XYZ file of C-alpha atoms in Angstrom:
357
model
C 177.149 49.766 181.794
C 173.442 49.062 182.273
C 170.618 48.781 179.756
C 168.198 50.033 182.391
C 167.699 53.727 183.086
C 168.947 55.526 186.136
C 166.142 57.069 188.169
C 166.951 60.407 189.775
C 164.391 61.439 192.380
C 164.480 65.060 193.509
C 163.433 65.105 197.171
C 164.722 68.368 198.607
C 161.645 70.587 198.531
C 159.975 72.243 201.514
C 156.338 71.728 200.486
C 155.296 75.025 202.051
C 151.916 75.119 200.275
C 150.861 72.161 202.459
C 151.679 73.965 205.697
C 151.060 73.218 208.515
C 150.778 69.530 207.523
C 154.088 69.785 205.691
C 156.858 71.370 207.785
C 160.479 72.194 207.153
C 161.612 69.333 209.376
C 159.331 66.877 207.532
C 158.059 68.140 204.160
C 155.348 66.481 202.133
C 157.558 64.000 200.223
C 158.183 62.225 203.540
C 154.499 62.115 204.532
C 151.856 59.455 203.985
C 149.613 61.965 202.241
C 147.171 59.370 200.891
C 146.918 57.341 204.077
C 147.965 54.108 202.343
C 151.020 53.358 204.458
C 153.551 54.683 201.921
C 154.981 58.177 201.737
C 155.127 60.104 198.468
C 158.865 59.376 198.227
C 158.272 55.661 198.731
C 155.454 55.664 196.175
C 157.760 57.342 193.651
C 160.392 54.666 194.265
C 157.756 51.936 193.889
C 156.523 53.462 190.645
C 159.858 53.023 188.898
C 160.795 49.648 190.353
C 159.405 47.851 187.297
C 161.910 49.504 184.949
C 164.986 49.970 187.142
C 166.860 47.940 189.740
C 167.406 49.393 193.238
C 171.046 50.152 192.421
C 169.903 52.365 189.514
C 168.228 54.889 191.823
C 169.677 58.154 193.083
C 167.855 60.366 195.569
C 169.023 63.965 195.754
C 167.882 65.891 198.782
C 168.732 68.688 201.173
C 171.388 67.671 203.697
C 168.977 67.850 206.656
C 166.715 65.220 205.075
C 169.336 62.518 204.503
C 168.315 60.485 207.555
C 164.647 60.527 206.522
C 165.546 59.215 203.065
C 167.629 56.429 204.604
C 164.807 55.507 206.948
C 162.166 55.419 204.216
C 164.279 53.743 201.508
C 166.507 51.223 203.303
C 166.972 49.446 199.948
C 169.480 52.112 198.920
C 173.171 52.380 199.753
C 174.580 55.582 201.215
C 176.264 56.532 197.955
C 172.864 56.575 196.242
C 171.626 59.403 198.446
C 173.082 62.727 197.317
C 173.292 65.526 199.858
C 172.826 69.137 198.795
C 174.470 71.601 201.194
C 172.062 74.336 200.098
C 169.073 74.679 197.816
C 170.110 75.904 194.348
C 167.006 74.913 192.350
C 166.533 72.122 189.835
C 169.287 72.861 187.316
C 171.954 72.437 189.970
C 170.597 69.292 191.584
C 169.982 67.676 188.184
C 173.500 68.614 187.060
C 174.963 67.071 190.226
C 173.162 63.759 189.702
C 173.852 63.685 185.967
C 177.593 64.321 186.251
C 177.880 61.724 189.014
C 176.191 59.103 186.857
C 178.092 60.162 183.727
C 181.423 59.772 185.530
C 180.821 56.029 185.904
C 178.479 55.344 182.959
C 178.881 57.755 180.006
C 176.145 55.947 178.040
C 173.568 56.216 180.812
C 169.887 56.964 180.242
C 168.263 59.078 182.948
C 164.734 59.704 184.149
C 164.440 62.750 186.401
C 161.359 62.990 188.591
C 160.072 64.931 191.587
C 159.508 62.880 194.751
C 156.109 64.309 195.619
C 153.836 63.730 192.633
C 150.908 61.350 192.346
C 150.343 58.842 189.536
C 147.146 56.786 189.584
C 147.596 54.709 186.405
C 150.888 52.897 186.888
C 150.915 50.757 183.750
C 150.168 53.699 181.498
C 152.878 55.679 183.250
C 155.492 52.990 182.605
C 154.435 52.787 178.941
C 155.017 56.533 178.672
C 158.437 56.260 180.320
C 159.523 53.489 177.951
C 158.399 55.566 174.968
C 160.307 58.572 176.300
C 163.455 56.481 176.703
C 163.223 55.414 173.057
C 162.662 58.972 171.870
C 165.601 60.204 173.956
C 168.112 57.918 172.212
C 168.745 60.511 169.502
C 171.902 62.476 170.416
C 171.298 65.757 172.275
C 167.537 65.241 172.455
C 165.840 66.283 175.686
C 162.422 64.811 176.437
C 159.804 66.030 178.876
C 156.446 64.553 179.799
C 153.330 66.650 179.269
C 149.958 66.014 180.875
C 146.896 66.396 178.667
C 144.851 69.117 180.412
C 141.211 68.610 181.319
C 140.559 72.085 182.747
C 142.025 75.601 182.491
C 144.360 75.118 185.459
C 146.274 78.222 186.606
C 148.530 76.362 189.050
C 150.652 74.549 186.439
C 153.126 75.592 183.801
C 152.230 74.829 180.178
C 154.121 73.476 177.171
C 153.055 74.252 173.612
C 154.107 71.759 170.973
C 154.193 71.493 167.198
C 151.666 68.854 166.182
C 152.663 66.426 163.462
C 150.197 63.665 162.628
C 151.344 60.139 163.373
C 154.086 61.077 165.797
C 154.219 60.069 169.447
C 156.565 62.840 170.555
C 156.288 66.451 169.457
C 158.833 69.221 169.182
C 158.324 71.842 171.867
C 157.438 75.333 170.664
C 157.137 77.308 173.911
C 157.148 76.999 177.691
C 154.787 79.213 179.688
C 154.771 79.740 183.430
C 151.527 79.609 185.395
C 148.990 81.607 183.331
C 145.996 83.647 184.443
C 142.531 82.139 184.083
C 141.784 83.685 180.686
C 145.079 82.535 179.182
C 144.703 79.046 180.665
C 141.286 78.797 179.011
C 142.835 79.799 175.670
C 145.541 77.158 176.092
C 142.956 74.475 176.796
C 140.852 75.398 173.775
C 143.829 75.496 171.402
C 144.527 71.774 171.797
C 148.294 72.079 171.436
C 149.209 72.791 175.054
C 149.929 70.321 177.866
C 150.733 70.764 181.524
C 154.407 70.699 182.420
C 154.881 67.671 184.696
C 158.516 68.355 185.588
C 159.485 64.813 184.564
C 162.452 64.591 182.174
C 164.119 61.823 180.169
C 167.480 62.020 178.393
C 170.879 60.504 177.950
C 173.412 61.841 180.430
C 175.585 63.067 177.581
C 172.673 64.966 176.004
C 171.993 66.925 179.168
C 175.676 67.659 179.718
C 175.969 68.992 176.179
C 172.961 71.221 176.814
C 174.482 72.502 180.056
C 177.713 73.317 178.249
C 175.755 75.323 175.706
C 173.214 77.128 177.897
C 174.619 77.111 181.450
C 178.348 77.276 180.832
C 179.299 78.439 184.331
C 177.391 75.558 185.925
C 178.869 73.025 183.518
C 182.423 74.246 184.125
C 182.093 73.872 187.891
C 180.844 70.285 187.711
C 183.263 69.234 184.978
C 186.154 70.283 187.178
C 184.873 67.804 189.714
C 184.440 64.832 187.397
C 187.503 63.004 188.792
C 186.098 63.376 192.314
C 182.669 61.905 191.756
C 182.231 58.477 193.355
C 185.348 59.008 195.477
C 185.930 60.010 199.101
C 186.428 63.645 198.036
C 183.037 63.993 196.331
C 181.297 65.564 199.317
C 184.056 68.136 199.825
C 183.860 69.050 196.155
C 180.069 69.447 196.294
C 180.318 71.685 199.354
C 182.592 74.014 197.395
C 180.713 73.705 194.090
C 177.408 74.808 195.596
C 178.999 78.087 196.680
C 180.041 78.772 193.076
C 176.788 78.220 191.201
C 173.635 80.293 190.996
C 170.113 79.158 191.727
C 168.224 78.488 188.497
C 165.583 76.047 187.305
C 166.225 73.476 184.594
C 163.230 74.828 182.675
C 164.512 78.388 182.541
C 168.203 77.533 182.277
C 168.048 74.764 179.655
C 164.667 73.586 178.424
C 163.376 76.986 177.274
C 166.607 77.642 175.382
C 167.343 74.303 173.749
C 166.384 73.673 170.128
C 166.022 69.917 170.586
C 163.315 69.497 173.232
C 160.433 67.082 172.673
C 157.311 66.487 174.711
C 155.238 63.343 175.014
C 151.614 64.148 175.881
C 150.058 61.594 178.184
C 147.366 61.097 180.777
C 148.135 58.654 183.589
C 146.202 60.122 186.491
C 148.856 62.688 187.399
C 148.815 65.399 190.032
C 151.699 67.407 191.399
C 149.884 67.572 194.747
C 150.952 71.181 194.916
C 148.132 72.500 197.064
C 145.436 71.584 199.541
C 142.949 71.872 196.683
C 144.766 69.236 194.617
C 144.783 66.844 197.583
C 141.123 67.523 198.287
C 140.219 66.641 194.703
C 141.672 63.122 194.883
C 140.425 62.170 198.351
C 137.155 60.400 199.033
C 134.338 62.888 199.629
C 131.113 62.473 201.573
C 127.615 63.335 200.368
C 128.291 67.041 200.995
C 131.595 66.886 199.119
C 133.581 67.190 202.333
C 136.849 65.371 202.927
C 136.983 64.469 206.611
C 140.150 63.051 208.169
C 139.311 63.869 211.761
C 137.038 63.048 214.666
C 134.463 65.591 213.549
C 130.853 66.679 213.647
C 129.838 68.746 210.634
C 126.692 70.857 210.316
C 125.659 72.857 207.266
C 129.158 72.403 205.882
C 130.122 71.435 202.336
C 133.057 71.221 199.916
C 135.471 71.545 202.832
C 138.569 69.649 203.979
C 138.782 68.847 207.690
C 142.063 67.220 208.765
C 143.492 67.015 212.287
C 146.310 65.069 213.900
C 144.623 64.341 217.225
C 141.537 62.585 218.548
C 139.989 65.757 219.873
C 136.469 66.382 218.615
C 136.176 69.045 215.928
C 132.742 70.655 215.581
C 132.208 72.684 212.406
C 129.135 74.602 211.366
C 128.393 76.798 208.370
C 131.591 76.435 206.353
C 131.806 76.156 202.578
C 135.015 75.673 200.567
C 137.130 75.820 203.716
C 140.224 74.082 205.046
C 140.546 73.207 208.721
C 143.920 71.651 209.492
C 145.497 71.079 212.881
C 149.037 69.717 212.988
C 151.061 69.717 216.189
C 151.017 73.298 217.446
C 149.271 74.998 214.511
C 145.593 75.285 213.656
C 144.874 76.660 210.184
C 141.381 77.752 209.134
C 141.073 79.431 205.747
C 139.379 79.122 202.346
C 140.683 75.964 200.716
C 141.840 77.865 197.630
C 144.177 80.137 199.639
C 147.205 78.608 197.933
C 148.777 81.960 197.077
C 148.462 83.139 200.679
C 149.837 80.125 202.526
C 153.444 81.124 201.911
C 152.632 84.451 203.537
C 151.094 82.587 206.465
C 154.345 80.636 206.789
C 156.443 83.810 206.630
C 154.350 85.457 209.323
C 154.456 82.320 211.478
C 158.245 82.359 211.194
C 158.277 85.826 212.722
C 156.444 84.417 215.722
C 158.945 81.612 216.122
C 160.585 78.788 214.174
C 158.568 76.227 216.166
C 155.547 77.114 214.024
C 157.157 76.211 210.694
């Protein structure tokens, strides 16, 4: 029906690693993380506006976030905002969006993207997307975008590819979850690994064929509902469907099992903004390598991130590599690289009362 791709933006995450800045009632995709007047969701929408019309967008999010999506993207109609009754991971939400699009446009091309990533080089990003769309035209081919690594990062998944000279897209050999430091260093030195960006490009039919092959139970549930997509009974069907499917990621359920997955290595200033450290690295730093977004006085303090939501004066002395974040009723002070512990902080805060999360 359209020669432009459909853009599916996944916006249902909690963003717990950014707690207490990111909360369950307003996770990071709905926040102006960069202080430029646009939230991460809005920036993702802006990023794709050069290759897709507003009517080509679908936002899939948790049911409690529907109103925030409507408020931040008034360009979209209600039917373009898909409500998930529960969180069932990426395979389910991608299947929902894909079957909905397929039901009205069987020839559709899709780009699937998270709502909360950062891209600094927009033109290069669009060039990569257009290349991926061309590569994905071959039947049953699934394309993912890899980020050329510049350090042995342990916070990202990795994709190993088979290098063939002169090609722009490479057949994927293996997927690896977040490695330890030694393994990440080996990946970097090998030259045939890229970071897994979580951005996917394919024809709707290609993904559906892959679901039929590798996630048969999931495919059967959504195929039963094909006549109900884009009708008044769609929401009722989805409510029932989500009780019948298991929670599984698209990487584990499909990408790691398919024999026709290709990766396009690129470098367009990407970050998944998955931790306080990743945000610290892209923000402007002072002469002591501090990021200060607060009314603060700092003494003998370096490589720290000070961020508060009030005008109260924050006086800090003697910190190095620390995070100080005050949001509403929570004050967090911890080493800035405490990414693995923040989820525990959130769990413990929950025991004290929901108001803290």
